[in-house]
Each structure stands twice: as structure tokens, then as C-alpha cells.
């Protein structure tokens, strides 16, 4: 018998980002967070007390909980695939923070395991399901910039060692600016252009070590294991091209830049790491004399605003209704495949083909209401 009422959710990993998830998931009537688990059970206990979650314990406690239908995996990238695989083995649907895994093989194996078990995998980011990126996508689908041709994205700042109390994982395999922030930008680009066909890239590392700036371990020096600046270009199967900067090396903050140029105009997509923002379009000037005075048309934002957790909700609803999640494991795997290919292009100095393909990602319906009880 199919269950009814809110979907029971358990968390594995209750560190920094769990606050945002818990604040939001506890406001959606279709979700019931029943238990939190972490390697450090004191952290899980403190988060449970803070957010009014009745139970806490280890990851094994979450996996064994009979009321948990879906696991939210907020561990660090190196163990995303392993924890997600344990969730599937325990008969639970799973939402993982990005990236889906740190190598192609474990990502592919996870999706095969889920498919065989008849369970769903969803992967962050869900920011791109928010009204900001969705409004921009609707404008493109409506033909407001003509045929999309090219894009440029920029994400640069000095790096997460200045705000994260345990930043080592962000400078290790599976992170760095490409794997940590790339998913937001590359997912937005795949939403617009479809599957990536090939990539080329160069990268560099400004410092061999970094120093933790905040928290109990401030002053601790750790090794930087990955490039901290990557410039990548990509070609899409259906014809688009893009250029992207991902950097933890620049004191000059420039984030959330996503510009799509089509045959009729250039559209600015809001920061794909946020759920909303300004969507605007500029068109070719009528004369050279006014080239410096771009005029902008604002596109009114439509859709209900919600924050991180939207993808978990979409996954939970899909699990119950037999649908497919929009922030799907297949999309997460294609984005990972693209990032691994960019990494290989940096290391090997050649253009690298991206073999995986993903179906076009449908738009979120205009009347999608996260705050409605639908199950
Ligand atoms: N912090 C952010 O601003 C942010 C934003 C978006 C996404 N994310 C992503 O969310 C994930 C978690 O990031 P975070 O900043 O919360 O990290 P964090 O280091 O603060 O927390 C991770 C937690 O996972 C636990 N953990 C690790 N391995 C585990 C395992 N095998 N079983 C159970 N628990 C385990 C750790 O004990 C820790 O409490 C990462 O993938 C990160 O990229 C973080």
C-alpha cells in the first residue's frame, strides 16, 4: 500500500549547511523530518534540539528508522556516493548534496543500484528550481532572446577558507572551485543548452597551503590539493558554447555571473547559487553612438519563492506520485562527468569529450506550491 501524508525524512550529515535545509524542510507540509544522524552524534543532537526534530543518532540509526522514506545526505563530497549507496541499500530514496560523487564510476554505480531497487536519486543544486533561474528559462523558452548561442559565467572570490570552520574538504578531491561551485553554473547551463559534448580548460593553484580563518581551529594550516582557478570552455550537443571562470584565488568578488546571448539579445540569469534575483535582457543598440548605454528590460519574476530543500520536496513528491525528480541523479551525473572532463582537460592539456547525456530538464510549473499539502 502506498503511504499517504508527509514523506518521512532522515538526515545523514548535520554540519554547516544542515541549518538551511532544516529551517526550510520543517516548513513544507509534505515533509516530516523524523531523525538526524552524524558521525558526531553530539552535532546531530544539537541540531535536533535547535530545529525541534524528535530523534537523533548515528547514520546507522537513520538508515534503520522505519519512518524514514527518504534520506538527505549532507556529508562531505568524498563520501556522498558511499552514504547514498547505503541509503539505497536500506530501501530509501536519497537526496545528495553536490557533487553526486567524486568520480564517474561510483556515480554511475549509484544510479544503476537505485534503478534496480526502484528508488529515486536527487542531487543538488535545487537553487536552479527557484523563481530566478526558472523565470529566465521561461523567457528563453518564450523566444525573448531568440535562439541561445553562447554563455559566459564567472564565480570568483578569495575562497571558503575565510568562512568555513572545517574548509579542508573544500580544497580536496571532489571540491575546489570547479567541483564545489561548478555544479551551480554548469547545471544552469545544462538547463539552458542541454547536454555538454566536449570541454577544454586550463587551471592553476595560487598557494600550496591555506590557513583556517574562523572557528575553534582558526590558524590551522592545511594542504591545497586541487587547482584553485579554472577557466573552462564547453560545447553543447545541440550547438551552444560557453566559457566559465571558477576561482578561489581572486580578492575581487564576482559571483553569480551567468549571461546567455541569443540571436536577438543577451539575458542575465540571476546567481544560480540563489533561488531568486533580477532577470534582465538587453538588445543590440540601434547605432554605434549608444553602444555604451545598454538599455535593460526587466523580466518580472514568477513562481513561489522557497529556499534550499525545494529539490528534496520535489524528490519526495515524485517518489510518492511515481514521477521523476527535476534535480535528478542523471543530471547530477552529467554535471559530474562534465567537471571530471574539465579536470582532465586541465591536467592533460587537451579537449575532452563528455560521453554522458541527459534529457532536457522540464520547467517547474508556474503554480508549483511548496507550501501546499499535496500527499
Ligand atoms: N556550507 C555551505 O555553505 C554549503 C552550501 C551548499 C552546499 N554545501 C554542501 O553540503 C555538504 C556538506 O557541507 P557542510 O558545509 O555542511 O560540511 P560540514 O563539514 O560542516 O558538515 C558535514 C557533516 O557530515 C558529517 N559526516 C561526514 N561523513 C559522514 C558519514 N560518513 N556519516 C555521517 N556523517 C558524516 C560530518 O561529521 C559533518 O558534521 C558538502 O557537500 C557541501 O559541498 C555546503
Short mmCIF file of C-alpha atoms and ligand atoms in Angstrom, two decimals:
data_model
loop_
_atom_site.label_atom_id
_atom_site.label_comp_id
_atom_site.label_asym_id
_atom_site.label_seq_id
_atom_site.Cartn_x
_atom_site.Cartn_y
_atom_site.Cartn_z
CA UNK A 1 0.00 0.00 0.00
CA UNK A 2 1.36 3.47 -0.89
CA UNK A 3 1.83 5.67 2.14
CA UNK A 4 -0.05 8.95 2.40
CA UNK A 5 0.70 12.15 4.28
CA UNK A 6 4.09 13.79 4.65
CA UNK A 7 7.16 11.86 3.49
CA UNK A 8 9.39 10.79 6.42
CA UNK A 9 12.89 12.22 6.03
CA UNK A 10 16.14 11.48 7.86
CA UNK A 11 19.39 13.43 7.57
CA UNK A 12 22.90 11.97 7.39
CA UNK A 13 25.41 14.79 7.95
CA UNK A 14 24.31 17.70 10.11
CA UNK A 15 27.10 20.24 9.61
CA UNK A 16 27.01 23.84 8.40
CA UNK A 17 24.51 23.55 5.53
CA UNK A 18 22.05 21.44 7.53
CA UNK A 19 20.70 24.61 9.18
CA UNK A 20 19.28 25.98 5.93
CA UNK A 21 17.81 22.60 4.96
CA UNK A 22 16.22 22.14 8.37
CA UNK A 23 14.81 25.67 8.50
CA UNK A 24 13.06 25.10 5.18
CA UNK A 25 12.10 21.43 5.19
CA UNK A 26 10.31 21.93 8.51
CA UNK A 27 8.01 24.47 6.78
CA UNK A 28 6.86 22.16 3.93
CA UNK A 29 3.65 20.25 4.83
CA UNK A 30 4.64 17.35 2.52
CA UNK A 31 7.84 16.68 4.52
CA UNK A 32 8.26 15.32 8.05
CA UNK A 33 11.86 15.30 9.33
CA UNK A 34 11.99 12.49 11.88
CA UNK A 35 15.67 11.89 12.69
CA UNK A 36 19.12 13.44 12.26
CA UNK A 37 22.34 11.41 12.13
CA UNK A 38 26.04 12.29 12.02
CA UNK A 39 29.43 10.72 12.70
CA UNK A 40 29.49 13.17 15.56
CA UNK A 41 26.26 12.38 17.39
CA UNK A 42 26.66 15.45 19.61
CA UNK A 43 26.36 17.62 16.49
CA UNK A 44 23.23 15.71 15.43
CA UNK A 45 21.80 16.08 18.93
CA UNK A 46 22.43 19.84 18.99
CA UNK A 47 20.85 20.31 15.55
CA UNK A 48 17.82 18.21 16.58
CA UNK A 49 17.33 20.35 19.66
CA UNK A 50 17.75 23.58 17.67
CA UNK A 51 15.26 22.63 14.97
CA UNK A 52 12.74 20.64 17.02
CA UNK A 53 13.50 17.24 15.43
CA UNK A 54 12.38 14.42 17.76
CA UNK A 55 15.24 11.91 17.24
CA UNK A 56 18.99 11.92 16.60
CA UNK A 57 21.79 9.36 16.43
CA UNK A 58 24.28 7.76 14.05
CA UNK A 59 23.97 7.26 10.29
CA UNK A 60 23.02 3.63 11.05
CA UNK A 61 20.13 4.84 13.24
CA UNK A 62 18.82 6.93 10.33
CA UNK A 63 19.20 4.07 7.84
CA UNK A 64 17.32 1.68 10.14
CA UNK A 65 14.47 4.06 11.03
CA UNK A 66 11.15 2.59 9.81
CA UNK A 67 9.51 6.01 9.26
CA UNK A 68 12.33 7.31 7.03
CA UNK A 69 11.44 7.00 3.33
CA UNK A 70 13.98 9.50 2.03
CA UNK A 71 17.49 10.34 3.22
CA UNK A 72 19.04 13.79 2.87
CA UNK A 73 22.79 13.23 2.50
CA UNK A 74 24.70 16.32 3.64
CA UNK A 75 28.06 14.67 4.24
CA UNK A 76 31.29 15.80 2.55
CA UNK A 77 31.86 15.05 -1.18
CA UNK A 78 34.38 12.22 -0.60
CA UNK A 79 31.62 10.07 0.98
CA UNK A 80 28.50 11.31 -0.89
CA UNK A 81 28.29 8.21 -3.13
CA UNK A 82 29.04 5.75 -0.33
CA UNK A 83 26.39 7.23 2.01
CA UNK A 84 23.85 7.45 -0.84
CA UNK A 85 24.55 3.82 -1.75
CA UNK A 86 23.93 2.78 1.87
CA UNK A 87 20.63 4.68 1.79
CA UNK A 88 19.54 2.84 -1.36
CA UNK A 89 20.64 -0.50 0.15
CA UNK A 90 18.42 0.34 3.15
CA UNK A 91 15.45 0.83 0.79
CA UNK A 92 15.34 4.65 0.99
CA UNK A 93 15.19 7.31 -1.72
CA UNK A 94 18.17 9.65 -1.44
CA UNK A 95 18.91 13.34 -1.97
CA UNK A 96 22.64 14.16 -2.03
CA UNK A 97 24.42 17.45 -1.83
CA UNK A 98 26.61 18.13 -4.85
CA UNK A 99 28.59 16.62 -6.40
CA UNK A 100 26.88 13.22 -6.71
CA UNK A 101 30.32 11.59 -6.22
CA UNK A 102 33.95 12.41 -6.87
CA UNK A 103 34.43 10.01 -9.79
CA UNK A 104 32.31 8.81 -12.69
CA UNK A 105 32.35 5.12 -11.73
CA UNK A 106 30.75 5.48 -8.29
CA UNK A 107 28.17 7.94 -9.67
CA UNK A 108 27.16 5.51 -12.42
CA UNK A 109 27.09 2.58 -9.97
CA UNK A 110 24.82 4.53 -7.62
CA UNK A 111 22.25 5.26 -10.36
CA UNK A 112 22.31 1.62 -11.50
CA UNK A 113 21.79 0.45 -7.91
CA UNK A 114 18.86 2.85 -7.44
CA UNK A 115 17.25 1.85 -10.71
CA UNK A 116 17.49 -1.85 -9.84
CA UNK A 117 15.93 -1.14 -6.45
CA UNK A 118 13.14 1.06 -7.89
CA UNK A 119 14.32 4.04 -5.82
CA UNK A 120 14.97 7.67 -6.77
CA UNK A 121 18.16 9.72 -6.53
CA UNK A 122 18.10 13.53 -6.46
CA UNK A 123 21.20 15.73 -6.46
CA UNK A 124 21.79 19.39 -5.56
CA UNK A 125 21.68 22.13 -6.69
CA UNK A 126 18.00 22.89 -6.30
CA UNK A 127 18.62 26.64 -6.49
CA UNK A 128 18.00 26.36 -10.24
CA UNK A 129 14.40 25.28 -9.47
CA UNK A 130 13.75 28.63 -7.78
CA UNK A 131 11.84 31.50 -9.39
CA UNK A 132 15.07 33.29 -10.52
CA UNK A 133 16.55 30.73 -12.92
CA UNK A 134 13.08 29.42 -13.81
CA UNK A 135 11.86 32.91 -14.86
CA UNK A 136 14.97 33.26 -17.04
CA UNK A 137 14.37 29.85 -18.58
CA UNK A 138 10.75 30.71 -19.33
CA UNK A 139 11.89 33.94 -21.07
CA UNK A 140 14.34 31.92 -23.20
CA UNK A 141 11.67 29.28 -23.97
CA UNK A 142 9.33 32.13 -24.97
CA UNK A 143 11.91 33.28 -27.55
CA UNK A 144 12.78 36.56 -25.78
CA UNK A 145 16.46 36.39 -26.84
CA UNK A 146 15.90 34.36 -29.99
CA UNK A 147 17.99 31.21 -30.35
CA UNK A 148 20.52 30.86 -27.43
CA UNK A 149 24.03 30.75 -28.87
CA UNK A 150 26.61 31.29 -26.17
CA UNK A 151 27.12 31.94 -22.47
CA UNK A 152 29.64 33.25 -20.05
CA UNK A 153 29.75 32.56 -16.32
CA UNK A 154 32.02 33.90 -13.58
CA UNK A 155 32.43 32.75 -9.97
CA UNK A 156 35.48 34.22 -8.30
CA UNK A 157 36.37 35.16 -4.70
CA UNK A 158 39.18 34.51 -2.29
CA UNK A 159 37.86 31.12 -1.16
CA UNK A 160 35.84 29.36 1.56
CA UNK A 161 38.81 29.15 3.98
CA UNK A 162 37.71 32.60 5.16
CA UNK A 163 34.27 31.49 6.41
CA UNK A 164 34.15 27.68 6.83
CA UNK A 165 35.34 26.27 10.20
CA UNK A 166 36.39 22.94 8.52
CA UNK A 167 37.42 24.03 4.99
CA UNK A 168 39.90 21.23 4.24
CA UNK A 169 37.35 19.24 2.21
CA UNK A 170 36.74 22.28 0.01
CA UNK A 171 40.38 22.14 -1.17
CA UNK A 172 40.47 18.33 -1.64
CA UNK A 173 39.47 15.94 -4.44
CA UNK A 174 35.79 16.46 -5.25
CA UNK A 175 35.87 20.15 -4.33
CA UNK A 176 37.98 23.21 -5.23
CA UNK A 177 36.12 25.96 -7.10
CA UNK A 178 35.27 23.63 -10.01
CA UNK A 179 33.58 20.80 -8.08
CA UNK A 180 32.28 22.96 -5.21
CA UNK A 181 30.76 25.87 -7.16
CA UNK A 182 30.78 24.45 -10.70
CA UNK A 183 27.57 22.46 -10.13
CA UNK A 184 25.50 25.67 -9.80
CA UNK A 185 26.81 27.20 -13.03
CA UNK A 186 27.07 24.02 -15.10
CA UNK A 187 23.62 22.85 -14.02
CA UNK A 188 22.13 26.21 -15.06
CA UNK A 189 23.95 25.93 -18.42
CA UNK A 190 22.67 22.37 -18.97
CA UNK A 191 19.13 23.58 -18.16
CA UNK A 192 19.50 26.13 -20.99
CA UNK A 193 21.66 24.35 -23.59
CA UNK A 194 21.17 20.64 -22.84
CA UNK A 195 23.97 18.06 -22.65
CA UNK A 196 27.64 19.04 -22.87
CA UNK A 197 29.55 17.44 -25.76
CA UNK A 198 33.17 18.41 -25.02
CA UNK A 199 35.31 20.72 -22.89
CA UNK A 200 38.73 22.36 -22.84
CA UNK A 201 40.28 24.07 -19.83
CA UNK A 202 43.33 25.49 -18.08
CA UNK A 203 43.88 25.81 -14.34
CA UNK A 204 46.32 26.98 -11.68
CA UNK A 205 46.95 26.90 -7.92
CA UNK A 206 47.98 30.13 -6.21
CA UNK A 207 49.12 28.68 -2.87
CA UNK A 208 50.29 25.20 -1.71
CA UNK A 209 48.68 25.68 1.72
CA UNK A 210 45.83 27.69 3.23
CA UNK A 211 45.03 28.69 6.81
CA UNK A 212 41.67 28.25 8.54
CA UNK A 213 40.38 31.73 9.35
CA UNK A 214 37.42 31.04 11.63
CA UNK A 215 36.14 28.70 14.39
CA UNK A 216 37.95 26.62 17.04
CA UNK A 217 40.71 25.57 14.60
CA UNK A 218 41.50 29.07 13.26
CA UNK A 219 45.21 29.31 12.44
CA UNK A 220 45.49 25.65 11.32
CA UNK A 221 47.46 25.30 8.07
CA UNK A 222 46.34 22.64 5.55
CA UNK A 223 47.41 21.47 2.08
CA UNK A 224 45.64 22.62 -1.09
CA UNK A 225 45.19 19.51 -3.26
CA UNK A 226 43.33 20.90 -6.29
CA UNK A 227 43.53 23.80 -8.78
CA UNK A 228 42.08 26.94 -7.23
CA UNK A 229 41.47 28.73 -10.54
CA UNK A 230 39.92 27.04 -13.58
CA UNK A 231 38.94 28.58 -16.92
CA UNK A 232 36.78 26.22 -18.97
CA UNK A 233 35.07 26.32 -22.33
CA UNK A 234 32.32 23.91 -23.31
CA UNK A 235 30.48 22.90 -26.47
CA UNK A 236 26.94 21.53 -26.23
CA UNK A 237 25.44 18.69 -28.25
CA UNK A 238 22.68 20.96 -29.57
CA UNK A 239 25.08 23.69 -30.61
CA UNK A 240 25.64 26.21 -27.79
CA UNK A 241 29.05 27.20 -26.43
CA UNK A 242 30.09 28.63 -23.05
CA UNK A 243 33.10 30.00 -21.18
CA UNK A 244 33.36 29.84 -17.40
CA UNK A 245 35.72 31.01 -14.65
CA UNK A 246 35.73 29.15 -11.31
CA UNK A 247 38.17 30.70 -8.84
CA UNK A 248 39.08 30.68 -5.15
CA UNK A 249 42.04 32.98 -5.89
CA UNK A 250 40.60 36.41 -6.53
CA UNK A 251 40.21 39.15 -3.91
CA UNK A 252 37.87 40.75 -6.44
CA UNK A 253 34.47 39.19 -5.73
CA UNK A 254 32.48 38.48 -8.86
CA UNK A 255 29.84 35.84 -8.34
CA UNK A 256 26.65 34.66 -9.88
CA UNK A 257 27.50 35.97 -13.36
CA UNK A 258 25.53 33.97 -15.92
CA UNK A 259 24.92 35.72 -19.24
CA UNK A 260 23.22 33.99 -22.15
CA UNK A 261 23.49 35.53 -25.60
CA UNK A 262 20.98 34.64 -28.26
CA UNK A 263 20.30 35.75 -31.81
CA UNK A 264 18.08 38.63 -30.53
CA UNK A 265 19.59 39.71 -27.23
CA UNK A 266 21.58 38.93 -24.09
CA UNK A 267 19.82 37.71 -20.97
CA UNK A 268 21.22 37.88 -17.44
CA UNK A 269 20.30 34.89 -15.29
CA UNK A 270 20.39 35.52 -11.53
CA UNK A 271 23.06 33.84 -9.38
CA UNK A 272 22.46 30.07 -9.80
CA UNK A 273 23.52 29.62 -6.15
CA UNK A 274 20.41 31.59 -5.14
CA UNK A 275 16.73 30.98 -5.55
CA UNK A 276 15.79 34.36 -6.98
CA UNK A 277 17.27 37.65 -8.26
CA UNK A 278 16.97 40.00 -11.23
CA UNK A 279 16.35 38.71 -14.73
CA UNK A 280 17.06 41.26 -17.44
CA UNK A 281 17.55 41.45 -21.19
CA UNK A 282 19.47 43.87 -23.42
CA UNK A 283 19.24 44.04 -27.19
CA UNK A 284 21.59 45.28 -29.92
CA UNK A 285 21.80 49.12 -29.94
CA UNK A 286 20.30 50.91 -32.92
CA UNK A 287 23.52 52.90 -33.54
CA UNK A 288 27.21 52.80 -32.59
CA UNK A 289 26.80 56.10 -30.75
CA UNK A 290 24.75 54.45 -28.00
CA UNK A 291 26.85 51.29 -27.62
CA UNK A 292 27.92 52.22 -24.08
CA UNK A 293 24.37 52.82 -22.92
CA UNK A 294 22.87 49.35 -22.88
CA UNK A 295 19.20 49.52 -22.10
CA UNK A 296 17.75 46.79 -19.95
CA UNK A 297 14.29 45.28 -19.86
CA UNK A 298 13.42 43.61 -16.57
CA UNK A 299 11.61 40.30 -16.75
CA UNK A 300 9.08 40.01 -13.89
CA UNK A 301 9.90 37.10 -11.57
CA UNK A 302 7.16 34.47 -11.37
CA UNK A 303 6.77 31.38 -9.17
CA UNK A 304 6.59 30.84 -5.40
CA UNK A 305 9.79 31.61 -3.54
CA UNK A 306 11.28 28.92 -1.31
CA UNK A 307 14.84 28.12 -0.28
CA UNK A 308 17.18 25.07 -0.10
CA UNK A 309 15.07 21.97 0.31
CA UNK A 310 12.93 22.59 -2.79
CA UNK A 311 14.69 19.70 -4.56
CA UNK A 312 14.13 17.36 -1.60
CA UNK A 313 10.43 18.28 -1.71
CA UNK A 314 10.26 17.67 -5.48
CA UNK A 315 12.01 14.31 -4.99
CA UNK A 316 9.64 13.35 -2.13
CA UNK A 317 6.58 14.21 -4.20
CA UNK A 318 7.98 12.30 -7.20
CA UNK A 319 8.67 9.27 -5.01
CA UNK A 320 5.05 9.17 -3.90
CA UNK A 321 3.40 10.02 -7.23
CA UNK A 322 5.63 7.94 -9.48
CA UNK A 323 7.21 10.96 -11.20
CA UNK A 324 10.84 11.87 -11.92
CA UNK A 325 12.69 14.48 -9.85
CA UNK A 326 13.78 17.63 -11.71
CA UNK A 327 17.13 17.78 -9.87
CA UNK A 328 17.74 14.18 -10.89
CA UNK A 329 20.64 11.83 -10.33
CA UNK A 330 21.07 11.65 -14.12
CA UNK A 331 21.53 15.43 -14.28
CA UNK A 332 23.91 15.28 -11.29
CA UNK A 333 25.93 12.56 -13.03
CA UNK A 334 26.15 14.51 -16.30
CA UNK A 335 27.37 17.59 -14.42
CA UNK A 336 29.93 15.45 -12.56
CA UNK A 337 31.04 13.89 -15.87
CA UNK A 338 31.50 17.41 -17.26
CA UNK A 339 33.52 18.54 -14.23
CA UNK A 340 35.75 15.45 -14.34
CA UNK A 341 36.28 16.12 -18.06
CA UNK A 342 37.23 19.76 -17.28
CA UNK A 343 39.65 18.48 -14.61
CA UNK A 344 41.18 16.07 -17.14
CA UNK A 345 41.45 18.90 -19.67
CA UNK A 346 43.37 20.97 -17.09
CA UNK A 347 45.74 18.11 -16.25
CA UNK A 348 46.23 16.72 -19.74
CA UNK A 349 46.04 19.91 -21.82
CA UNK A 350 43.59 18.55 -24.38
CA UNK A 351 39.94 18.79 -25.36
CA UNK A 352 37.96 16.08 -23.57
CA UNK A 353 34.71 14.52 -24.83
CA UNK A 354 31.80 14.22 -22.38
CA UNK A 355 30.12 10.89 -23.04
CA UNK A 356 27.03 11.00 -20.79
CA UNK A 357 23.78 12.60 -21.96
CA UNK A 358 20.81 13.91 -20.02
CA UNK A 359 17.24 14.52 -21.17
CA UNK A 360 16.09 18.16 -21.37
CA UNK A 361 15.16 19.31 -17.86
CA UNK A 362 11.46 20.29 -17.72
CA UNK A 363 10.46 23.69 -16.32
CA UNK A 364 8.93 23.96 -12.87
CA UNK A 365 5.22 24.61 -13.37
CA UNK A 366 4.19 28.21 -12.67
CA UNK A 367 1.71 27.15 -9.98
CA UNK A 368 4.14 24.85 -8.10
CA UNK A 369 3.46 25.46 -4.41
CA UNK A 370 5.98 24.08 -1.90
CA UNK A 371 3.75 25.18 0.97
CA UNK A 372 0.72 23.16 -0.14
CA UNK A 373 -0.12 19.77 1.41
CA UNK A 374 -0.46 17.51 -1.64
CA UNK A 375 0.27 13.98 -0.41
N1 LIG B 1 28.39 25.10 3.78
C1 LIG B 1 27.81 25.59 2.71
O1 LIG B 1 27.63 26.82 2.56
C2 LIG B 1 27.27 24.66 1.65
C3 LIG B 1 26.40 25.19 0.69
C4 LIG B 1 25.86 24.35 -0.26
C5 LIG B 1 26.24 23.02 -0.29
N2 LIG B 1 27.12 22.52 0.64
C6 LIG B 1 27.49 21.10 0.54
O2 LIG B 1 26.91 20.40 1.63
C7 LIG B 1 27.77 19.33 2.03
C8 LIG B 1 28.10 19.48 3.50
O3 LIG B 1 28.73 20.74 3.66
P1 LIG B 1 28.86 21.41 5.09
O4 LIG B 1 29.38 22.78 4.85
O5 LIG B 1 27.62 21.25 5.87
O6 LIG B 1 30.03 20.49 5.69
P2 LIG B 1 30.40 20.25 7.23
O7 LIG B 1 31.79 19.77 7.24
O8 LIG B 1 30.03 21.46 8.05
O9 LIG B 1 29.40 19.07 7.66
C9 LIG B 1 29.49 17.76 7.16
C10 LIG B 1 28.97 16.82 8.25
O10 LIG B 1 28.92 15.49 7.73
C11 LIG B 1 29.36 14.61 8.73
N3 LIG B 1 29.83 13.38 8.08
C12 LIG B 1 30.90 13.23 7.26
N4 LIG B 1 30.99 11.96 6.85
C13 LIG B 1 29.95 11.29 7.41
C14 LIG B 1 29.49 9.95 7.35
N5 LIG B 1 30.14 9.02 6.62
N6 LIG B 1 28.39 9.60 8.07
C15 LIG B 1 27.73 10.51 8.81
N7 LIG B 1 28.12 11.81 8.89
C16 LIG B 1 29.22 12.19 8.21
C17 LIG B 1 30.44 15.36 9.48
O11 LIG B 1 30.65 14.83 10.78
C18 LIG B 1 29.87 16.79 9.49
O12 LIG B 1 29.09 17.05 10.64
C19 LIG B 1 29.00 19.39 1.12
O13 LIG B 1 28.84 18.52 0.04
C20 LIG B 1 28.99 20.84 0.62
O14 LIG B 1 29.57 20.96 -0.65
C21 LIG B 1 27.62 23.30 1.63
#
